[in-house]
Short mmCIF file of C-alpha atoms in Angstrom, two decimals:
data_model
loop_
_atom_site.label_atom_id
_atom_site.label_comp_id
_atom_site.label_asym_id
_atom_site.label_seq_id
_atom_site.Cartn_x
_atom_site.Cartn_y
_atom_site.Cartn_z
CA MET F 1 105.51 93.90 79.07
CA ASP F 2 104.26 90.41 79.99
CA ASN F 3 100.63 89.58 80.64
CA LEU F 4 99.27 88.85 84.11
CA PHE F 5 95.79 87.52 84.83
CA VAL F 6 94.31 88.42 88.24
CA ILE F 7 91.25 86.23 88.66
CA LYS F 8 88.66 86.37 91.42
CA ILE F 9 86.21 83.56 92.18
CA GLY F 10 83.32 83.84 94.60
CA GLY F 11 81.25 81.67 96.85
CA THR F 12 78.92 80.02 94.34
CA ILE F 13 81.70 78.09 92.64
CA ILE F 14 83.55 77.38 95.89
CA ASP F 15 80.45 75.67 97.32
CA ASP F 16 80.22 73.31 94.33
CA GLU F 17 82.99 70.68 94.49
CA GLY F 18 82.58 69.54 90.87
CA LYS F 19 82.47 73.04 89.40
CA LEU F 20 85.42 74.17 91.53
CA SER F 21 87.53 71.22 90.40
CA SER F 22 86.67 71.87 86.74
CA PHE F 23 87.40 75.61 87.14
CA LEU F 24 90.79 74.87 88.69
CA LYS F 25 91.67 72.57 85.78
CA ASP F 26 90.93 75.43 83.37
CA PHE F 27 92.83 77.87 85.59
CA ALA F 28 95.90 75.62 85.71
CA LEU F 29 95.94 75.54 81.89
CA ILE F 30 96.25 79.33 81.55
CA LYS F 31 99.68 79.99 80.06
CA GLY F 32 101.92 82.50 81.80
CA ARG F 33 101.52 84.43 85.02
CA LYS F 34 98.35 84.33 87.05
CA ILE F 35 97.00 85.07 90.52
CA LEU F 36 93.82 83.60 92.01
CA ILE F 37 91.82 85.41 94.71
CA HIS F 38 89.01 83.49 96.34
CA GLY F 39 86.05 84.51 98.46
CA GLY F 40 84.20 82.52 101.04
CA GLY F 41 81.12 80.54 100.28
CA LYS F 42 78.57 79.12 102.65
CA LEU F 43 80.97 76.98 104.69
CA ALA F 44 81.98 79.80 107.07
CA THR F 45 78.32 80.56 107.79
CA ASN F 46 77.55 76.85 108.28
CA ILE F 47 80.49 76.34 110.64
CA ALA F 48 79.64 79.51 112.59
CA GLU F 49 76.06 78.25 112.99
CA GLN F 50 77.24 74.83 114.20
CA LEU F 51 79.56 76.56 116.68
CA ASN F 52 76.64 78.75 117.82
CA ILE F 53 78.26 81.99 116.74
CA PRO F 54 75.45 84.31 115.61
CA GLN F 55 76.12 85.94 112.21
CA GLN F 56 75.01 89.46 111.36
CA ILE F 57 75.14 91.06 107.90
CA ILE F 58 74.63 94.84 107.60
CA GLU F 59 74.58 96.49 104.14
CA GLY F 60 76.06 93.32 102.59
CA ARG F 61 78.98 93.30 105.01
CA ARG F 62 79.48 90.59 107.60
CA ILE F 63 79.93 91.95 111.09
CA THR F 64 83.15 90.25 112.11
CA ASP F 65 83.26 89.82 115.87
CA ALA F 66 86.15 88.10 117.69
CA GLU F 67 84.66 84.63 117.27
CA THR F 68 83.73 85.21 113.63
CA ILE F 69 87.26 86.27 112.59
CA LYS F 70 88.44 82.92 114.02
CA VAL F 71 85.94 81.06 111.81
CA ILE F 72 86.82 83.21 108.78
CA THR F 73 90.52 82.49 109.28
CA MET F 74 89.87 78.76 109.71
CA VAL F 75 87.60 78.41 106.69
CA TYR F 76 88.97 80.97 104.20
CA ALA F 77 92.73 80.97 104.96
CA GLY F 78 92.68 77.30 106.02
CA TYR F 79 90.22 74.91 104.49
CA ILE F 80 89.30 76.67 101.23
CA ASN F 81 92.74 78.10 100.51
CA LYS F 82 94.68 74.86 101.11
CA ASN F 83 92.18 72.75 99.19
CA ILE F 84 92.46 75.03 96.17
CA VAL F 85 96.27 74.90 96.42
CA ALA F 86 96.28 71.07 96.66
CA LEU F 87 93.96 70.78 93.63
CA LEU F 88 96.10 73.19 91.58
CA GLN F 89 99.26 71.28 92.56
CA ALA F 90 97.56 68.10 91.31
CA ASN F 91 97.10 69.95 87.99
CA ASN F 92 100.81 70.84 87.89
CA CYS F 93 100.26 74.48 88.74
CA ASN F 94 102.79 75.55 91.39
CA ALA F 95 100.30 77.30 93.67
CA VAL F 96 101.20 79.02 96.96
CA GLY F 97 98.33 79.87 99.29
CA LEU F 98 98.69 83.20 101.06
CA SER F 99 96.74 85.39 103.44
CA GLY F 100 97.52 89.09 103.69
CA ALA F 101 99.62 88.38 106.81
CA ASP F 102 101.99 86.03 104.96
CA GLY F 103 105.11 87.90 103.95
CA ASN F 104 103.22 91.06 104.98
CA LEU F 105 101.38 90.79 101.64
CA ILE F 106 98.39 93.01 102.43
CA VAL F 107 98.36 95.52 105.29
CA ALA F 108 94.92 96.80 106.29
CA HIS F 109 93.37 98.74 109.15
CA LYS F 110 90.31 97.87 111.17
CA ARG F 111 87.30 99.61 109.66
CA THR F 112 86.14 102.43 111.91
CA SER F 113 82.56 102.28 113.13
CA LYS F 114 80.03 104.27 111.21
CA VAL F 115 76.95 106.24 112.28
CA LEU F 116 74.01 105.16 110.12
CA SER F 117 71.06 107.42 109.51
CA VAL F 118 68.18 107.74 107.08
CA GLY F 119 66.83 111.03 108.41
CA VAL F 120 66.65 109.46 111.83
CA ASP F 121 69.73 108.27 113.68
CA LEU F 122 70.02 104.47 113.38
CA GLY F 123 72.94 104.27 115.78
CA GLU F 124 76.58 103.36 115.26
CA VAL F 125 77.64 100.23 113.38
CA ASN F 126 80.82 98.55 114.58
CA TYR F 127 82.04 96.31 111.75
CA GLY F 128 84.37 94.48 114.13
CA PHE F 129 87.43 92.86 112.57
CA ALA F 130 86.79 94.04 109.01
CA GLY F 131 89.87 95.38 107.24
CA ASP F 132 90.24 98.20 104.70
CA ILE F 133 93.41 97.87 102.64
CA ASP F 134 96.35 100.26 103.10
CA LYS F 135 99.10 98.58 101.08
CA VAL F 136 99.85 95.58 98.86
CA ASN F 137 103.43 94.24 98.91
CA SER F 138 103.59 93.86 95.13
CA GLU F 139 107.36 93.41 95.07
CA TRP F 140 106.97 89.99 96.71
CA LEU F 141 104.12 89.04 94.36
CA TRP F 142 106.36 89.97 91.46
CA LYS F 143 109.20 87.78 92.81
CA LEU F 144 106.83 84.83 93.25
CA LEU F 145 105.43 85.24 89.73
CA GLU F 146 108.91 85.53 88.20
CA ASN F 147 109.81 82.26 89.95
CA ASP F 148 106.81 80.53 88.33
CA PHE F 149 104.68 80.41 91.47
CA THR F 150 100.94 81.06 91.28
CA PRO F 151 99.71 82.98 94.35
CA VAL F 152 96.30 81.89 95.68
CA ILE F 153 95.06 84.60 98.02
CA SER F 154 92.43 84.29 100.75
CA PRO F 155 90.39 87.32 101.87
CA VAL F 156 92.14 87.62 105.24
CA THR F 157 94.49 90.58 105.83
CA HIS F 158 96.33 91.89 108.89
CA ASP F 159 97.11 95.20 110.58
CA LYS F 160 100.83 94.47 111.19
CA LYS F 161 100.03 94.73 114.91
CA GLY F 162 99.06 91.06 115.27
CA GLN F 163 95.38 91.29 114.32
CA LEU F 164 93.91 89.37 111.38
CA LEU F 165 91.11 91.13 109.49
CA ASN F 166 88.30 90.04 107.19
CA THR F 167 88.56 91.85 103.83
CA ASN F 168 86.27 91.76 100.80
CA ALA F 169 87.75 89.50 98.08
CA ASP F 170 86.58 91.75 95.19
CA THR F 171 88.49 94.64 96.77
CA ILE F 172 91.58 92.49 97.30
CA ALA F 173 91.52 91.46 93.61
CA GLN F 174 91.22 95.09 92.55
CA GLU F 175 93.99 96.35 94.86
CA ILE F 176 96.33 93.54 93.82
CA ALA F 177 95.68 94.20 90.13
CA LYS F 178 96.32 97.92 90.60
CA SER F 179 99.49 97.40 92.65
CA ILE F 180 101.35 95.54 89.92
CA THR F 181 100.58 97.49 86.73
CA ASP F 182 104.16 98.81 86.51
CA GLN F 183 105.43 95.23 86.10
CA TYR F 184 102.72 93.61 83.94
CA LYS F 185 99.94 94.20 81.45
CA VAL F 186 97.18 93.24 83.90
CA THR F 187 93.82 91.70 83.01
CA LEU F 188 91.43 91.56 85.99
CA ILE F 189 88.70 88.91 85.73
CA TYR F 190 85.75 88.71 88.11
CA CYS F 191 84.07 85.32 87.92
CA PHE F 192 80.55 85.01 89.25
CA GLU F 193 77.37 83.04 88.58
CA LYS F 194 76.13 85.04 85.53
CA LYS F 195 77.42 85.20 81.94
CA GLY F 196 78.45 88.82 82.55
CA VAL F 197 76.63 92.14 82.92
CA LEU F 198 73.07 91.52 81.75
CA GLY F 199 70.45 94.00 80.57
CA ASN F 200 67.87 91.80 82.23
CA ALA F 201 69.31 89.92 85.22
CA ASP F 202 67.04 86.92 84.51
CA ASP F 203 67.86 86.58 80.82
CA GLU F 204 71.38 85.54 79.80
CA SER F 205 70.66 86.44 76.16
CA THR F 206 70.74 90.10 77.23
CA LEU F 207 74.52 89.94 77.89
CA ILE F 208 76.22 93.29 77.33
CA SER F 209 79.55 92.26 75.85
CA LYS F 210 81.31 95.62 76.07
CA ILE F 211 80.85 98.60 78.38
CA ASN F 212 82.90 101.79 78.09
CA THR F 213 82.72 104.92 80.24
CA SER F 214 79.95 106.66 78.29
CA ALA F 215 77.86 103.47 77.92
CA TYR F 216 78.17 102.91 81.69
CA LYS F 217 76.96 106.44 82.38
CA GLU F 218 73.96 105.89 80.14
CA LEU F 219 73.14 102.41 81.54
CA LYS F 220 73.25 103.83 85.07
CA GLU F 221 71.10 106.86 84.22
CA LYS F 222 68.47 104.72 82.49
CA LYS F 223 68.65 102.19 85.36
CA LEU F 224 69.34 99.36 82.92
CA ILE F 225 71.84 97.71 85.25
CA HIS F 226 70.94 95.64 88.30
CA SER F 227 71.92 97.65 91.40
CA GLY F 228 74.03 94.72 92.65
CA MET F 229 76.36 95.17 89.64
CA ILE F 230 77.08 98.85 90.32
CA PRO F 231 79.81 98.32 92.98
CA LYS F 232 81.51 95.68 90.74
CA LEU F 233 81.47 98.08 87.77
CA ASP F 234 82.61 101.06 89.86
CA ASN F 235 85.52 98.88 91.04
CA ALA F 236 86.25 97.89 87.43
CA PHE F 237 86.44 101.50 86.21
CA SER F 238 88.53 102.47 89.24
CA ALA F 239 90.99 99.66 88.37
CA LEU F 240 91.19 100.79 84.72
CA LYS F 241 91.84 104.36 85.84
CA ASP F 242 94.77 103.06 87.89
CA GLY F 243 96.50 101.26 85.04
CA VAL F 244 94.79 97.85 84.77
CA LYS F 245 94.52 97.10 81.01
CA ASN F 246 91.32 95.03 80.89
CA VAL F 247 88.53 94.11 83.26
CA ILE F 248 86.30 91.17 82.35
CA ILE F 249 83.21 90.02 84.25
CA GLY F 250 81.77 86.59 83.48
CA LYS F 251 80.95 83.04 84.44
CA ALA F 252 83.52 80.85 86.20
CA GLU F 253 82.54 77.90 83.95
CA ASP F 254 83.56 80.03 80.92
CA LEU F 255 87.08 80.86 82.19
CA THR F 256 88.84 79.70 79.01
CA GLN F 257 86.50 81.86 76.89
CA LEU F 258 86.85 84.82 79.27
CA ILE F 259 90.65 84.64 78.85
CA ALA F 260 90.23 84.41 75.06
CA GLY F 261 87.88 87.42 75.11
CA SER F 262 85.01 85.42 73.60
CA SER F 263 82.68 85.46 76.61
CA GLY F 264 81.62 87.77 79.43
CA THR F 265 81.47 91.54 79.63
CA SER F 266 84.63 93.46 78.79
CA ILE F 267 84.96 96.80 80.54
CA SER F 268 87.09 99.53 78.98
CA ASN F 269 87.72 103.16 79.78
CA GLU F 270 87.66 104.24 76.15
CA GLN F 271 85.09 106.94 75.47
CA MET O 1 128.29 77.78 106.38
CA ASP O 2 125.54 79.90 107.96
CA ASN O 3 123.46 78.77 110.92
CA LEU O 4 119.81 77.76 110.61
CA PHE O 5 117.50 77.11 113.54
CA VAL O 6 114.61 74.70 112.89
CA ILE O 7 112.28 75.03 115.88
CA LYS O 8 109.22 72.95 116.67
CA ILE O 9 106.52 73.99 119.15
CA GLY O 10 103.74 71.75 120.33
CA GLY O 11 100.22 71.97 121.61
CA THR O 12 100.78 73.04 125.21
CA ILE O 13 102.21 76.42 124.26
CA ILE O 14 99.77 76.93 121.39
CA ASP O 15 96.83 76.55 123.77
CA ASP O 16 98.17 79.30 126.06
CA GLU O 17 97.73 82.74 124.44
CA GLY O 18 100.10 84.56 126.83
CA LYS O 19 102.86 81.98 126.61
CA LEU O 20 102.56 81.75 122.81
CA SER O 21 102.83 85.51 122.43
CA SER O 22 105.88 85.62 124.71
CA PHE O 23 107.50 82.68 122.84
CA LEU O 24 106.95 84.40 119.48
CA LYS O 25 108.61 87.59 120.79
CA ASP O 26 111.68 85.52 121.75
CA PHE O 27 111.55 83.68 118.41
CA ALA O 28 111.40 86.95 116.44
CA LEU O 29 114.55 88.14 118.24
CA ILE O 30 116.66 85.17 117.06
CA LYS O 31 119.29 86.61 114.73
CA GLY O 32 119.68 85.00 111.32
CA ARG O 33 117.77 82.26 109.58
CA LYS O 34 115.02 80.31 111.27
CA ILE O 35 112.03 78.08 110.53
CA LEU O 36 109.11 77.45 112.89
CA ILE O 37 107.05 74.23 112.75
CA HIS O 38 103.94 74.12 114.88
CA GLY O 39 101.69 71.31 116.04
CA GLY O 40 98.06 71.43 116.93
CA GLY O 41 96.80 71.90 120.43
CA LYS O 42 93.37 71.28 121.84
CA LEU O 43 91.46 73.57 119.47
CA ALA O 44 91.10 70.94 116.71
CA THR O 45 89.68 68.43 119.18
CA ASN O 46 87.34 71.08 120.64
CA ILE O 47 86.10 72.18 117.22
CA ALA O 48 85.64 68.55 116.11
CA GLU O 49 83.59 67.88 119.26
CA GLN O 50 81.41 70.94 118.68
CA LEU O 51 80.88 69.84 115.07
CA ASN O 52 79.98 66.34 116.32
CA ILE O 53 82.89 64.65 114.55
CA PRO O 54 83.98 61.73 116.76
CA GLN O 55 87.76 61.63 117.34
CA GLN O 56 89.71 58.41 117.63
CA ILE O 57 93.36 58.10 118.75
CA ILE O 58 95.16 54.77 118.20
CA GLU O 59 98.76 54.34 119.40
CA GLY O 60 99.07 58.13 119.85
CA ARG O 61 98.00 58.82 116.26
CA ARG O 62 94.78 60.60 115.42
CA ILE O 63 92.63 58.62 112.98
CA THR O 64 92.03 61.25 110.32
CA ASP O 65 88.73 60.57 108.56
CA ALA O 66 87.37 62.81 105.79
CA GLU O 67 85.66 65.19 108.22
CA THR O 68 88.66 65.31 110.56
CA ILE O 69 91.13 66.31 107.82
CA LYS O 70 88.79 69.29 107.13
CA VAL O 71 88.99 70.34 110.78
CA ILE O 72 92.77 69.78 110.88
CA THR O 73 93.19 71.94 107.76
CA MET O 74 90.94 74.66 109.17
CA VAL O 75 92.56 74.78 112.58
CA TYR O 76 96.23 73.96 111.89
CA ALA O 77 96.80 75.46 108.42
CA GLY O 78 94.26 78.25 108.99
CA TYR O 79 93.65 79.57 112.47
CA ILE O 80 96.86 78.58 114.28
CA ASN O 81 99.21 79.16 111.34
CA LYS O 82 97.86 82.60 110.38
CA ASN O 83 97.70 83.80 113.98
CA ILE O 84 101.34 82.87 114.53
CA VAL O 85 102.27 84.64 111.27
CA ALA O 86 100.35 87.80 112.23
CA LEU O 87 101.99 87.87 115.69
CA LEU O 88 105.47 87.39 114.19
CA GLN O 89 104.79 90.15 111.64
CA ALA O 90 103.85 92.42 114.58
CA ASN O 91 107.30 91.61 116.00
CA ASN O 92 108.98 92.59 112.70
CA CYS O 93 109.74 89.01 111.71
CA ASN O 94 108.83 88.49 108.04
CA ALA O 95 106.95 85.23 108.52
CA VAL O 96 105.28 83.24 105.73
CA GLY O 97 102.80 80.56 106.74
CA LEU O 98 102.95 77.40 104.67
CA SER O 99 101.35 73.99 104.53
CA GLY O 100 103.08 71.17 102.71
CA ALA O 101 100.84 71.82 99.68
CA ASP O 102 102.05 75.42 99.25
CA GLY O 103 104.74 75.54 96.60
CA ASN O 104 104.72 71.72 96.80
CA LEU O 105 106.79 72.08 99.98
CA ILE O 106 106.19 68.60 101.44
CA VAL O 107 104.94 65.65 99.40
CA ALA O 108 103.58 62.72 101.40
CA HIS O 109 101.60 59.57 100.78
CA LYS O 110 98.55 58.32 102.63
CA ARG O 111 99.65 55.92 105.34
CA THR O 112 98.68 52.37 104.46
CA SER O 113 96.48 50.52 106.86
CA LYS O 114 98.16 48.21 109.31
CA VAL O 115 97.20 44.84 110.78
CA LEU O 116 97.53 44.99 114.57
CA SER O 117 98.11 41.91 116.65
CA VAL O 118 99.35 40.96 120.10
CA GLY O 119 99.31 37.23 119.61
CA VAL O 120 95.66 37.51 118.60
CA ASP O 121 94.58 39.44 115.52
CA LEU O 122 93.24 42.86 116.54
CA GLY O 123 92.09 43.69 113.03
CA GLU O 124 93.27 46.26 110.53
CA VAL O 125 93.76 49.95 111.43
CA ASN O 126 93.00 52.45 108.71
CA TYR O 127 94.73 55.71 109.69
CA GLY O 128 92.67 57.63 107.16
CA PHE O 129 94.19 60.83 105.78
CA ALA O 130 97.48 60.58 107.67
CA GLY O 131 100.54 61.36 105.57
CA ASP O 132 104.04 59.89 105.67
CA ILE O 133 106.63 62.19 104.09
CA ASP O 134 108.27 61.37 100.75
CA LYS O 135 110.06 64.62 99.91
CA VAL O 136 110.80 68.13 101.19
CA ASN O 137 111.28 70.86 98.59
CA SER O 138 114.31 72.36 100.36
CA GLU O 139 115.33 74.48 97.38
CA TRP O 140 112.30 76.70 97.90
CA LEU O 141 112.92 76.88 101.65
CA TRP O 142 116.47 77.96 100.91
CA LYS O 143 115.26 80.70 98.54
CA LEU O 144 112.79 81.99 101.13
CA LEU O 145 115.46 82.00 103.85
CA GLU O 146 117.97 83.78 101.61
CA ASN O 147 115.32 86.45 100.96
CA ASP O 148 114.91 87.01 104.73
CA PHE O 149 111.59 85.23 105.05
CA THR O 150 110.84 83.04 108.04
CA PRO O 151 108.77 79.98 107.06
CA VAL O 152 106.09 78.97 109.58
CA ILE O 153 104.98 75.45 108.73
CA SER O 154 101.72 73.74 109.72
CA PRO O 155 101.51 69.93 110.01
CA VAL O 156 99.40 69.50 106.86
CA THR O 157 101.01 67.92 103.79
CA HIS O 158 99.65 66.78 100.41
CA ASP O 159 99.99 63.85 98.02
CA LYS O 160 100.35 65.97 94.83
CA LYS O 161 97.11 64.35 93.65
CA GLY O 162 94.82 66.86 95.34
CA GLN O 163 94.55 65.28 98.79
CA LEU O 164 95.65 67.08 101.97
CA LEU O 165 97.14 64.85 104.69
CA ASN O 166 97.67 65.16 108.44
CA THR O 167 101.36 64.71 109.30
CA ASN O 168 103.11 64.60 112.67
CA ALA O 169 104.82 67.97 113.38
CA ASP O 170 107.87 66.37 115.07
CA THR O 171 108.47 64.35 111.92
CA ILE O 172 108.04 67.42 109.70
CA ALA O 173 110.61 69.32 111.80
CA GLN O 174 113.05 66.43 111.52
CA GLU O 175 112.60 65.96 107.75
CA ILE O 176 112.92 69.70 107.10
CA ALA O 177 116.07 69.91 109.21
CA LYS O 178 117.60 66.92 107.40
CA SER O 179 116.68 68.21 103.93
CA ILE O 180 118.68 71.42 104.21
CA THR O 181 121.98 70.33 105.81
CA ASP O 182 123.89 70.92 102.55
CA GLN O 183 123.02 74.62 102.73
CA TYR O 184 123.21 75.37 106.47
CA LYS O 185 124.67 74.33 109.79
CA VAL O 186 121.32 73.20 111.19
CA THR O 187 120.28 73.21 114.85
CA LEU O 188 116.98 71.40 115.46
CA ILE O 189 115.13 72.45 118.62
CA TYR O 190 112.12 70.59 119.99
CA CYS O 191 110.19 72.75 122.47
CA PHE O 192 107.81 71.03 124.83
CA GLU O 193 106.47 71.45 128.37
CA LYS O 194 109.50 70.10 130.26
CA LYS O 195 112.98 71.56 130.85
CA GLY O 196 114.45 68.81 128.67
CA VAL O 197 115.06 65.07 129.08
CA LEU O 198 114.61 64.31 132.78
CA GLY O 199 115.90 61.38 134.81
CA ASN O 200 112.67 61.59 136.79
CA ALA O 201 109.79 62.96 134.71
CA ASP O 202 108.30 64.69 137.79
CA ASP O 203 111.47 66.41 138.94
CA GLU O 204 112.99 69.17 136.80
CA SER O 205 116.19 69.13 138.86
CA THR O 206 116.99 65.75 137.26
CA LEU O 207 117.58 67.41 133.86
CA ILE O 208 120.09 65.50 131.74
CA SER O 209 121.94 68.31 129.98
CA LYS O 210 123.85 66.21 127.44
CA ILE O 211 123.13 62.82 125.86
CA ASN O 212 125.48 61.15 123.42
CA THR O 213 125.04 57.82 121.63
CA SER O 214 126.55 55.65 124.37
CA ALA O 215 124.75 57.50 127.19
CA TYR O 216 121.48 57.04 125.30
CA LYS O 217 122.08 53.32 124.98
CA GLU O 218 122.74 53.08 128.69
CA LEU O 219 119.75 55.23 129.71
CA LYS O 220 117.48 53.08 127.54
CA GLU O 221 118.88 49.80 128.87
CA LYS O 222 118.50 50.91 132.49
CA LYS O 223 115.03 52.29 131.67
CA LEU O 224 116.01 55.69 133.08
CA ILE O 225 114.14 57.56 130.34
CA HIS O 226 110.39 58.02 130.25
CA SER O 227 109.03 55.89 127.39
CA GLY O 228 107.31 58.97 125.85
CA MET O 229 110.76 60.48 125.21
CA ILE O 230 112.10 57.49 123.24
CA PRO O 231 110.52 58.44 119.87
CA LYS O 232 111.74 62.06 120.27
CA LEU O 233 115.26 60.86 121.04
CA ASP O 234 115.24 58.27 118.24
CA ASN O 235 114.22 61.10 115.91
CA ALA O 236 117.01 63.29 117.29
CA PHE O 237 119.73 60.67 116.67
CA SER O 238 118.32 59.96 113.22
CA ALA O 239 118.55 63.69 112.39
CA LEU O 240 122.16 63.86 113.64
CA LYS O 241 123.05 60.83 111.54
CA ASP O 242 121.70 62.67 108.50
CA GLY O 243 123.79 65.80 108.93
CA VAL O 244 121.94 67.97 111.46
CA LYS O 245 124.63 69.55 113.68
CA ASN O 246 122.75 69.87 116.98
CA VAL O 247 119.48 68.71 118.45
CA ILE O 248 118.19 70.42 121.58
CA ILE O 249 115.11 69.45 123.58
CA GLY O 250 113.72 71.92 126.11
CA LYS O 251 111.05 74.26 127.36
CA ALA O 252 109.43 76.79 125.00
CA GLU O 253 109.65 79.47 127.73
CA ASP O 254 113.44 79.01 127.73
CA LEU O 255 113.90 79.52 123.96
CA THR O 256 116.58 82.22 124.34
CA GLN O 257 118.57 79.96 126.68
CA LEU O 258 118.05 76.93 124.40
CA ILE O 259 119.52 78.93 121.50
CA ALA O 260 122.44 80.02 123.73
CA GLY O 261 123.02 76.41 124.80
CA SER O 262 122.47 77.19 128.49
CA SER O 263 119.24 75.23 128.97
CA GLY O 264 117.59 72.01 127.82
CA THR O 265 119.09 68.70 126.77
CA SER O 266 121.67 68.76 124.02
CA ILE O 267 121.84 65.59 121.94
CA SER O 268 125.05 64.70 120.15
CA ASN O 269 126.23 61.69 118.20
CA GLU O 270 129.70 61.80 119.67
CA GLN O 271 130.70 58.57 121.36
#
């Protein structure tokens, strides 16, 4: 079975023109099949502010009202996605920028509102046009990959009823990786601003280079992992359980080393 | 040879949510292969104004400075393109939204600046990031069409060196139609706000239902055609010369009738 790299980059690198350009050069040099999923960055928030659209974040999730989904679509599926595609094309990587609506790639449903309480009732949260994924059209991804295209996917999905939805890019990366494990030996790489999972979030020398199921259990119990890493690691183990071969978490600047296995944290579901 | 409809819609219909939705329902019902090319509408100008980016139009062309190409990419390749795709998907049309950068679909070069003069020197006009088309990758379009996808193309191209460019949607429609005449019997349809080419621009009963080469020459000589129609008609005859079978100009609301040949102006290069 052939290798496939599913690589997610987040906001920090997208906001830095020089770093993004250098990352895309490295990405274009990866031999064989690859998919890039990108998040947002500060531009959407900046544009929303300039357009006087108030932004609200609850539990790390942006509340996507009707005006905000317009900005998200403009910035993520438009500006960021097409710029990445143009830069990859300049590096001779045949990139195709896609949202979840294109070719019905990712069908999602509008997240239902949720009653929040911490002993007392905090009222109902309506997440607005946030989408939870139902289905990835992996057959089309496979066709694109077999025709030497490199899909570049923005975190915008649709409900197949005409509504675009804002969907977390980490989750999209995970669902795409999981959807295509019958066709490829999939390595899922999450790029972020740190070297990998760190014992001490402020000290890069405390990089944990390998985490398996039992080590993860222990690290969690002893609270040796920064709480912000827990959802990323839960996602990683969930992906491994569903057939993804490797999950690597590391720094975007180290992409070549992450691919070679000589940097970052490698997650495995061995005992 | 199979039929292909290459259909261009402009700003007036894009700005009207109800009319756009109704047009897309009609478009989705067209049997067989089809491509949609869309222009801009007022949203880009509105967003640019709100972001305090001054807009300058010279000889009907938007001067696309570095900030304006960002807005164009956000609005055209992002918001408008993905909304059209989502609405077509809701109508069971397997639309894929593409800019010219995606899959290297349309390569263009930055328009060179031009010295303007009317007897006296009016100085040099720098059009900024405006793109004139070099090449359409029709092989990929053909593959998409043969796999039952419907390409939806935004008027953003690239120079293959990493720069996105603003390109006239009428010209994109024409170049796409011309590029694929070896594979299909192509009908090119320009939708705009009028019933077709009118003898009197204010009176829809003066619709000219057919124009051939000699009639066009006569209409031009006698100045019976509104000057704004001349570039559209020049484009139409140029497309016919390069192998496009039919060019039809008419109202977006009449799409079904335009396809059936019972509305609009039909342009032919018969004598």
